[in-house]
Amino acid sequence: MGSHQVDFSVLDFDTYNDYINSFATADDERFLSNQKIIKSIVQLGYRTTKVPYDNDEFDRRVLIAEQAIRPKTTAMGLLGDFMSPSNNDPVLLEFKRREVPNLNKYLSTIVFTSYISSDGYEISGYIDLDSSWRMGGSDTKKIDWKCVFEGRCRVRPMAHHLSYSNARYNMVKYTHSDNYLVMHDHHFGLLFMHKGDHKIITVGGQVNLYSRNAKRSMVYSPKLGYVVFYDHLVRKKV
């Protein structure tokens, strides 16, 4: 890969060791218990068609990729701009951190969230963040994201989202979004396929052949409760 090309794949890894370990094989773990030896073999290029980055180059590539997904100047501004500098809500901070990468289509994030309605029933759903943010507004059929970022509203799944479950009415509904097709599999359960690169996202939390397509993390805030993020690094835009 040329030095001027942006390698977004490095953003899949939290650390350099995670990056190097991604090249190791099951046989390496089985027959070479020494992690230093495995790391040396990988760094020499014996487990891939290209020589992996060294630590310094990996850090440089991460910086380049992060700079590439910074927002282009727009007159519209960002929803995150409505968030008070003094607001340290963990979930809102995660929303804000993901807004620009989703806007630029380098990252595609699905979130799972739930809440208890005033009559005591659970309502939950999976939401395509980019699609929901682009809808925007304060229409009653949409999430008022301005209100959410201002800390006055919570995120409430609705019937037009990827998945919607309402315990009161024993209702479950699935709807395709701008970025995802909803799929079902007898083994993996609920799946979402990205329309651009056709990568499949699983949401059950179990390790399987699709697990690497999205990074799963759970964040809690007193205001918004538990929110599960599924971050997919886009290979081909919709």
PDB file of C-alpha atoms in Angstrom:
ATOM      1  CA  MET A   1       0.000   0.000   0.000  1.00  0.00           C
ATOM      2  CA  GLY A   2       1.422   3.351  -1.024  1.00  0.00           C
ATOM      3  CA  SER A   3       2.525   5.776   1.649  1.00  0.00           C
ATOM      4  CA  HIS A   4      -0.108   8.320   0.532  1.00  0.00           C
ATOM      5  CA  GLN A   5      -3.032   5.888   0.669  1.00  0.00           C
ATOM      6  CA  VAL A   6      -5.200   5.799   3.758  1.00  0.00           C
ATOM      7  CA  ASP A   7      -5.406   2.398   5.445  1.00  0.00           C
ATOM      8  CA  PHE A   8      -8.618   2.528   7.465  1.00  0.00           C
ATOM      9  CA  SER A   9      -8.217  -1.082   8.594  1.00  0.00           C
ATOM     10  CA  VAL A  10      -5.817   0.024  11.353  1.00  0.00           C
ATOM     11  CA  LEU A  11      -8.765   1.655  13.118  1.00  0.00           C
ATOM     12  CA  ASP A  12     -10.140  -1.834  13.786  1.00  0.00           C
ATOM     13  CA  PHE A  13      -7.490  -2.316  16.479  1.00  0.00           C
ATOM     14  CA  ASP A  14      -7.146  -0.706  19.908  1.00  0.00           C
ATOM     15  CA  THR A  15      -3.416  -1.402  20.200  1.00  0.00           C
ATOM     16  CA  TYR A  16      -0.440  -2.414  18.070  1.00  0.00           C
ATOM     17  CA  ASN A  17      -0.413  -5.839  19.744  1.00  0.00           C
ATOM     18  CA  ASP A  18      -4.041  -6.377  18.697  1.00  0.00           C
ATOM     19  CA  TYR A  19      -3.016  -5.506  15.129  1.00  0.00           C
ATOM     20  CA  ILE A  20      -0.096  -7.964  15.123  1.00  0.00           C
ATOM     21  CA  ASN A  21      -2.121 -10.730  16.784  1.00  0.00           C
ATOM     22  CA  SER A  22      -4.712 -10.472  13.998  1.00  0.00           C
ATOM     23  CA  PHE A  23      -2.170 -12.059  11.622  1.00  0.00           C
ATOM     24  CA  ALA A  24      -1.451 -15.052  13.871  1.00  0.00           C
ATOM     25  CA  THR A  25      -3.015 -18.400  12.975  1.00  0.00           C
ATOM     26  CA  ALA A  26      -4.607 -21.078  15.141  1.00  0.00           C
ATOM     27  CA  ASP A  27      -1.561 -23.288  14.508  1.00  0.00           C
ATOM     28  CA  ASP A  28       0.705 -20.519  15.799  1.00  0.00           C
ATOM     29  CA  GLU A  29      -1.203 -20.492  19.075  1.00  0.00           C
ATOM     30  CA  ARG A  30      -1.205 -24.277  19.232  1.00  0.00           C
ATOM     31  CA  PHE A  31       2.441 -25.022  18.469  1.00  0.00           C
ATOM     32  CA  LEU A  32       4.175 -21.773  19.441  1.00  0.00           C
ATOM     33  CA  SER A  33       3.106 -20.854  22.949  1.00  0.00           C
ATOM     34  CA  ASN A  34       5.688 -18.068  23.165  1.00  0.00           C
ATOM     35  CA  GLN A  35       3.983 -14.804  22.144  1.00  0.00           C
ATOM     36  CA  LYS A  36       7.310 -13.116  21.389  1.00  0.00           C
ATOM     37  CA  ILE A  37       8.140 -15.781  18.796  1.00  0.00           C
ATOM     38  CA  ILE A  38       4.689 -15.491  17.217  1.00  0.00           C
ATOM     39  CA  LYS A  39       5.054 -11.707  17.070  1.00  0.00           C
ATOM     40  CA  SER A  40       8.488 -11.993  15.413  1.00  0.00           C
ATOM     41  CA  ILE A  41       7.182 -14.423  12.780  1.00  0.00           C
ATOM     42  CA  VAL A  42       4.281 -12.124  11.958  1.00  0.00           C
ATOM     43  CA  GLN A  43       6.462  -9.011  11.776  1.00  0.00           C
ATOM     44  CA  LEU A  44       8.753 -10.743   9.286  1.00  0.00           C
ATOM     45  CA  GLY A  45       5.810 -11.189   6.947  1.00  0.00           C
ATOM     46  CA  TYR A  46       5.431 -14.977   7.065  1.00  0.00           C
ATOM     47  CA  ARG A  47       1.686 -14.804   7.789  1.00  0.00           C
ATOM     48  CA  THR A  48       0.611 -12.345   5.101  1.00  0.00           C
ATOM     49  CA  THR A  49       1.379 -11.283   1.539  1.00  0.00           C
ATOM     50  CA  LYS A  50       2.672  -7.953   2.821  1.00  0.00           C
ATOM     51  CA  VAL A  51       5.010  -7.138   5.691  1.00  0.00           C
ATOM     52  CA  PRO A  52       2.914  -5.797   8.607  1.00  0.00           C
ATOM     53  CA  TYR A  53       3.584  -2.291   9.873  1.00  0.00           C
ATOM     54  CA  ASP A  54       6.083  -1.844  12.657  1.00  0.00           C
ATOM     55  CA  ASN A  55       4.941  -0.031  15.785  1.00  0.00           C
ATOM     56  CA  ASP A  56       5.880   3.468  14.598  1.00  0.00           C
ATOM     57  CA  GLU A  57       4.333   2.974  11.153  1.00  0.00           C
ATOM     58  CA  PHE A  58       1.162   1.583  12.735  1.00  0.00           C
ATOM     59  CA  ASP A  59       0.848   4.701  14.909  1.00  0.00           C
ATOM     60  CA  ARG A  60       1.432   6.903  11.852  1.00  0.00           C
ATOM     61  CA  ARG A  61      -1.225   5.052   9.858  1.00  0.00           C
ATOM     62  CA  VAL A  62      -3.723   5.419  12.705  1.00  0.00           C
ATOM     63  CA  LEU A  63      -3.078   9.173  12.794  1.00  0.00           C
ATOM     64  CA  ILE A  64      -3.537   9.480   9.009  1.00  0.00           C
ATOM     65  CA  ALA A  65      -6.778   7.477   9.110  1.00  0.00           C
ATOM     66  CA  GLU A  66      -8.160   9.525  11.995  1.00  0.00           C
ATOM     67  CA  GLN A  67      -7.326  12.765  10.197  1.00  0.00           C
ATOM     68  CA  ALA A  68      -9.053  11.489   7.045  1.00  0.00           C
ATOM     69  CA  ILE A  69     -12.365  10.995   8.832  1.00  0.00           C
ATOM     70  CA  ARG A  70     -12.440  14.440  10.374  1.00  0.00           C
ATOM     71  CA  PRO A  71     -15.379  16.500   9.133  1.00  0.00           C
ATOM     72  CA  LYS A  72     -15.284  18.501   5.984  1.00  0.00           C
ATOM     73  CA  THR A  73     -16.410  22.080   6.527  1.00  0.00           C
ATOM     74  CA  THR A  74     -20.191  22.364   6.270  1.00  0.00           C
ATOM     75  CA  ALA A  75     -22.651  25.144   6.889  1.00  0.00           C
ATOM     76  CA  MET A  76     -24.997  22.751   8.692  1.00  0.00           C
ATOM     77  CA  GLY A  77     -22.725  21.986  11.619  1.00  0.00           C
ATOM     78  CA  LEU A  78     -22.952  18.830  13.699  1.00  0.00           C
ATOM     79  CA  LEU A  79     -25.519  17.492  16.130  1.00  0.00           C
ATOM     80  CA  GLY A  80     -22.686  17.175  18.633  1.00  0.00           C
ATOM     81  CA  ASP A  81     -22.431  20.962  18.618  1.00  0.00           C
ATOM     82  CA  PHE A  82     -25.658  21.043  20.631  1.00  0.00           C
ATOM     83  CA  MET A  83     -23.959  19.154  23.448  1.00  0.00           C
ATOM     84  CA  SER A  84     -22.826  21.318  26.342  1.00  0.00           C
ATOM     85  CA  PRO A  85     -19.049  21.275  26.989  1.00  0.00           C
ATOM     86  CA  SER A  86     -19.845  20.459  30.615  1.00  0.00           C
ATOM     87  CA  ASN A  87     -21.996  17.438  29.704  1.00  0.00           C
ATOM     88  CA  ASN A  88     -19.991  14.304  30.494  1.00  0.00           C
ATOM     89  CA  ASP A  89     -22.720  11.763  29.825  1.00  0.00           C
ATOM     90  CA  PRO A  90     -20.798   8.626  28.682  1.00  0.00           C
ATOM     91  CA  VAL A  91     -23.339   7.600  26.029  1.00  0.00           C
ATOM     92  CA  LEU A  92     -23.637  11.108  24.555  1.00  0.00           C
ATOM     93  CA  LEU A  93     -19.848  11.345  24.366  1.00  0.00           C
ATOM     94  CA  GLU A  94     -19.803   8.078  22.400  1.00  0.00           C
ATOM     95  CA  PHE A  95     -22.509   9.389  20.055  1.00  0.00           C
ATOM     96  CA  LYS A  96     -20.509  12.568  19.498  1.00  0.00           C
ATOM     97  CA  ARG A  97     -17.302  10.637  18.843  1.00  0.00           C
ATOM     98  CA  ARG A  98     -19.009   8.592  16.129  1.00  0.00           C
ATOM     99  CA  GLU A  99     -20.905  11.377  14.356  1.00  0.00           C
ATOM    100  CA  VAL A 100     -18.182  12.519  11.973  1.00  0.00           C
ATOM    101  CA  PRO A 101     -16.969   9.047  10.891  1.00  0.00           C
ATOM    102  CA  ASN A 102     -20.583   8.035  10.211  1.00  0.00           C
ATOM    103  CA  LEU A 103     -21.283  11.293   8.362  1.00  0.00           C
ATOM    104  CA  ASN A 104     -18.296  10.681   6.100  1.00  0.00           C
ATOM    105  CA  LYS A 105     -19.303   7.041   5.583  1.00  0.00           C
ATOM    106  CA  TYR A 106     -16.036   5.597   6.884  1.00  0.00           C
ATOM    107  CA  LEU A 107     -17.785   4.096   9.889  1.00  0.00           C
ATOM    108  CA  SER A 108     -21.296   2.693  10.131  1.00  0.00           C
ATOM    109  CA  THR A 109     -22.754   2.303  13.613  1.00  0.00           C
ATOM    110  CA  ILE A 110     -25.781   0.364  14.787  1.00  0.00           C
ATOM    111  CA  VAL A 111     -26.948   0.829  18.375  1.00  0.00           C
ATOM    112  CA  PHE A 112     -29.227  -1.245  20.547  1.00  0.00           C
ATOM    113  CA  THR A 113     -31.128   0.617  23.236  1.00  0.00           C
ATOM    114  CA  SER A 114     -34.189   0.073  25.396  1.00  0.00           C
ATOM    115  CA  TYR A 115     -36.324   1.872  27.946  1.00  0.00           C
ATOM    116  CA  ILE A 116     -39.342   1.228  30.172  1.00  0.00           C
ATOM    117  CA  SER A 117     -42.475   3.066  29.064  1.00  0.00           C
ATOM    118  CA  SER A 118     -44.698   4.983  31.474  1.00  0.00           C
ATOM    119  CA  ASP A 119     -47.022   1.966  31.715  1.00  0.00           C
ATOM    120  CA  GLY A 120     -44.165  -0.335  32.726  1.00  0.00           C
ATOM    121  CA  TYR A 121     -43.433  -2.172  29.455  1.00  0.00           C
ATOM    122  CA  GLU A 122     -40.037  -2.501  27.796  1.00  0.00           C
ATOM    123  CA  ILE A 123     -39.516  -0.983  24.357  1.00  0.00           C
ATOM    124  CA  SER A 124     -36.258  -1.774  22.555  1.00  0.00           C
ATOM    125  CA  GLY A 125     -34.694  -1.660  19.134  1.00  0.00           C
ATOM    126  CA  TYR A 126     -31.677  -1.524  16.857  1.00  0.00           C
ATOM    127  CA  ILE A 127     -31.041   1.836  15.181  1.00  0.00           C
ATOM    128  CA  ASP A 128     -28.899   2.736  12.159  1.00  0.00           C
ATOM    129  CA  LEU A 129     -27.281   5.877  13.589  1.00  0.00           C
ATOM    130  CA  ASP A 130     -26.270   7.481  10.308  1.00  0.00           C
ATOM    131  CA  SER A 131     -29.728   6.990   8.810  1.00  0.00           C
ATOM    132  CA  SER A 132     -31.445   8.320  11.938  1.00  0.00           C
ATOM    133  CA  TRP A 133     -29.131  11.336  12.212  1.00  0.00           C
ATOM    134  CA  ARG A 134     -29.742  12.263   8.584  1.00  0.00           C
ATOM    135  CA  MET A 135     -33.494  12.194   9.159  1.00  0.00           C
ATOM    136  CA  GLY A 136     -33.008  14.599  12.085  1.00  0.00           C
ATOM    137  CA  GLY A 137     -35.709  17.092  12.966  1.00  0.00           C
ATOM    138  CA  SER A 138     -38.257  16.979  15.759  1.00  0.00           C
ATOM    139  CA  ASP A 139     -41.030  15.223  13.852  1.00  0.00           C
ATOM    140  CA  THR A 140     -42.918  12.856  16.164  1.00  0.00           C
ATOM    141  CA  LYS A 141     -41.985   9.986  13.845  1.00  0.00           C
ATOM    142  CA  LYS A 142     -38.290  10.703  14.272  1.00  0.00           C
ATOM    143  CA  ILE A 143     -35.842  10.898  17.152  1.00  0.00           C
ATOM    144  CA  ASP A 144     -35.233  14.514  18.126  1.00  0.00           C
ATOM    145  CA  TRP A 145     -31.444  14.236  18.143  1.00  0.00           C
ATOM    146  CA  LYS A 146     -30.976  17.904  18.942  1.00  0.00           C
ATOM    147  CA  CYS A 147     -32.946  17.340  22.129  1.00  0.00           C
ATOM    148  CA  VAL A 148     -30.931  14.170  22.844  1.00  0.00           C
ATOM    149  CA  PHE A 149     -27.577  15.923  22.485  1.00  0.00           C
ATOM    150  CA  GLU A 150     -28.812  18.780  24.631  1.00  0.00           C
ATOM    151  CA  GLY A 151     -29.416  16.210  27.364  1.00  0.00           C
ATOM    152  CA  ARG A 152     -33.184  16.790  27.536  1.00  0.00           C
ATOM    153  CA  CYS A 153     -34.446  13.631  25.774  1.00  0.00           C
ATOM    154  CA  ARG A 154     -33.588   9.972  25.640  1.00  0.00           C
ATOM    155  CA  VAL A 155     -33.231   7.764  22.583  1.00  0.00           C
ATOM    156  CA  ARG A 156     -36.520   5.956  21.975  1.00  0.00           C
ATOM    157  CA  PRO A 157     -36.624   3.195  19.347  1.00  0.00           C
ATOM    158  CA  MET A 158     -39.482   3.538  16.856  1.00  0.00           C
ATOM    159  CA  ALA A 159     -41.319   1.205  14.490  1.00  0.00           C
ATOM    160  CA  HIS A 160     -39.376   2.411  11.419  1.00  0.00           C
ATOM    161  CA  HIS A 161     -35.963   1.504  12.883  1.00  0.00           C
ATOM    162  CA  LEU A 162     -33.988  -1.623  11.965  1.00  0.00           C
ATOM    163  CA  SER A 163     -35.640  -3.532  14.780  1.00  0.00           C
ATOM    164  CA  TYR A 164     -38.471  -2.534  17.094  1.00  0.00           C
ATOM    165  CA  SER A 165     -39.900  -4.518  19.987  1.00  0.00           C
ATOM    166  CA  ASN A 166     -42.841  -3.410  22.127  1.00  0.00           C
ATOM    167  CA  ALA A 167     -43.677  -5.803  24.960  1.00  0.00           C
ATOM    168  CA  ARG A 168     -47.063  -4.228  25.684  1.00  0.00           C
ATOM    169  CA  TYR A 169     -48.454  -5.095  22.273  1.00  0.00           C
ATOM    170  CA  ASN A 170     -46.320  -8.228  21.827  1.00  0.00           C
ATOM    171  CA  MET A 171     -44.988  -6.510  18.714  1.00  0.00           C
ATOM    172  CA  VAL A 172     -41.715  -7.082  16.876  1.00  0.00           C
ATOM    173  CA  LYS A 173     -41.004  -5.320  13.579  1.00  0.00           C
ATOM    174  CA  TYR A 174     -37.990  -5.215  11.249  1.00  0.00           C
ATOM    175  CA  THR A 175     -37.306  -2.544   8.627  1.00  0.00           C
ATOM    176  CA  HIS A 176     -34.424  -2.052   6.179  1.00  0.00           C
ATOM    177  CA  SER A 177     -32.541   1.239   6.522  1.00  0.00           C
ATOM    178  CA  ASP A 178     -30.497   3.416   4.164  1.00  0.00           C
ATOM    179  CA  ASN A 179     -27.376   1.433   5.039  1.00  0.00           C
ATOM    180  CA  TYR A 180     -28.554  -2.041   6.087  1.00  0.00           C
ATOM    181  CA  LEU A 181     -30.704  -4.957   5.020  1.00  0.00           C
ATOM    182  CA  VAL A 182     -32.284  -6.949   7.843  1.00  0.00           C
ATOM    183  CA  MET A 183     -31.674 -10.698   7.648  1.00  0.00           C
ATOM    184  CA  HIS A 184     -32.424 -13.753   9.771  1.00  0.00           C
ATOM    185  CA  ASP A 185     -30.467 -16.969  10.101  1.00  0.00           C
ATOM    186  CA  HIS A 186     -31.521 -20.139  11.929  1.00  0.00           C
ATOM    187  CA  HIS A 187     -28.065 -20.384  13.532  1.00  0.00           C
ATOM    188  CA  PHE A 188     -26.888 -16.774  13.983  1.00  0.00           C
ATOM    189  CA  GLY A 189     -30.296 -15.176  14.549  1.00  0.00           C
ATOM    190  CA  LEU A 190     -30.792 -11.511  13.649  1.00  0.00           C
ATOM    191  CA  LEU A 191     -28.269 -10.159  11.121  1.00  0.00           C
ATOM    192  CA  PHE A 192     -27.714  -6.841   9.369  1.00  0.00           C
ATOM    193  CA  MET A 193     -25.960  -6.696   5.983  1.00  0.00           C
ATOM    194  CA  HIS A 194     -24.304  -3.435   4.988  1.00  0.00           C
ATOM    195  CA  LYS A 195     -25.581  -2.398   1.553  1.00  0.00           C
ATOM    196  CA  GLY A 196     -22.224  -0.999   0.442  1.00  0.00           C
ATOM    197  CA  ASP A 197     -19.663  -3.686   1.215  1.00  0.00           C
ATOM    198  CA  HIS A 198     -22.124  -6.545   1.956  1.00  0.00           C
ATOM    199  CA  LYS A 199     -20.446  -7.301   5.276  1.00  0.00           C
ATOM    200  CA  ILE A 200     -22.755  -9.023   7.759  1.00  0.00           C
ATOM    201  CA  ILE A 201     -23.128  -7.753  11.314  1.00  0.00           C
ATOM    202  CA  THR A 202     -24.211 -10.130  14.074  1.00  0.00           C
ATOM    203  CA  VAL A 203     -25.691  -8.723  17.261  1.00  0.00           C
ATOM    204  CA  GLY A 204     -25.898 -11.707  19.594  1.00  0.00           C
ATOM    205  CA  GLY A 205     -22.485 -11.148  21.162  1.00  0.00           C
ATOM    206  CA  GLN A 206     -21.294 -14.688  20.397  1.00  0.00           C
ATOM    207  CA  VAL A 207     -18.023 -15.315  18.578  1.00  0.00           C
ATOM    208  CA  ASN A 208     -18.618 -16.481  14.999  1.00  0.00           C
ATOM    209  CA  LEU A 209     -17.326 -16.035  11.451  1.00  0.00           C
ATOM    210  CA  TYR A 210     -18.945 -12.570  11.243  1.00  0.00           C
ATOM    211  CA  SER A 211     -17.700 -11.239  14.588  1.00  0.00           C
ATOM    212  CA  ARG A 212     -14.791  -9.308  13.101  1.00  0.00           C
ATOM    213  CA  ASN A 213     -17.121  -7.243  10.902  1.00  0.00           C
ATOM    214  CA  ALA A 214     -18.114  -5.013  13.796  1.00  0.00           C
ATOM    215  CA  LYS A 215     -16.631  -3.969  17.098  1.00  0.00           C
ATOM    216  CA  ARG A 216     -19.148  -4.391  19.927  1.00  0.00           C
ATOM    217  CA  SER A 217     -19.080  -2.241  23.053  1.00  0.00           C
ATOM    218  CA  MET A 218     -21.570  -1.437  25.798  1.00  0.00           C
ATOM    219  CA  VAL A 219     -21.819   1.953  27.504  1.00  0.00           C
ATOM    220  CA  TYR A 220     -23.996   3.037  30.430  1.00  0.00           C
ATOM    221  CA  SER A 221     -25.237   6.446  31.462  1.00  0.00           C
ATOM    222  CA  PRO A 222     -27.736   7.373  34.201  1.00  0.00           C
ATOM    223  CA  LYS A 223     -29.784   9.331  31.663  1.00  0.00           C
ATOM    224  CA  LEU A 224     -29.823   6.945  28.693  1.00  0.00           C
ATOM    225  CA  GLY A 225     -29.252   3.579  30.363  1.00  0.00           C
ATOM    226  CA  TYR A 226     -27.278   0.826  28.648  1.00  0.00           C
ATOM    227  CA  VAL A 227     -26.528   1.325  24.945  1.00  0.00           C
ATOM    228  CA  VAL A 228     -24.722  -1.291  22.845  1.00  0.00           C
ATOM    229  CA  PHE A 229     -22.645   0.017  19.928  1.00  0.00           C
ATOM    230  CA  TYR A 230     -21.799  -2.064  16.850  1.00  0.00           C
ATOM    231  CA  ASP A 231     -19.145  -0.198  14.852  1.00  0.00           C
ATOM    232  CA  HIS A 232     -18.487  -1.404  11.311  1.00  0.00           C
ATOM    233  CA  LEU A 233     -15.523  -0.019   9.382  1.00  0.00           C
ATOM    234  CA  VAL A 234     -16.926   0.516   5.872  1.00  0.00           C
ATOM    235  CA  ARG A 235     -14.983  -1.013   2.966  1.00  0.00           C
ATOM    236  CA  LYS A 236     -17.342   0.272   0.273  1.00  0.00           C
ATOM    237  CA  LYS A 237     -19.778   3.147   0.756  1.00  0.00           C
ATOM    238  CA  VAL A 238     -23.481   2.860  -0.003  1.00  0.00           C
TER     239      VAL A 238
END
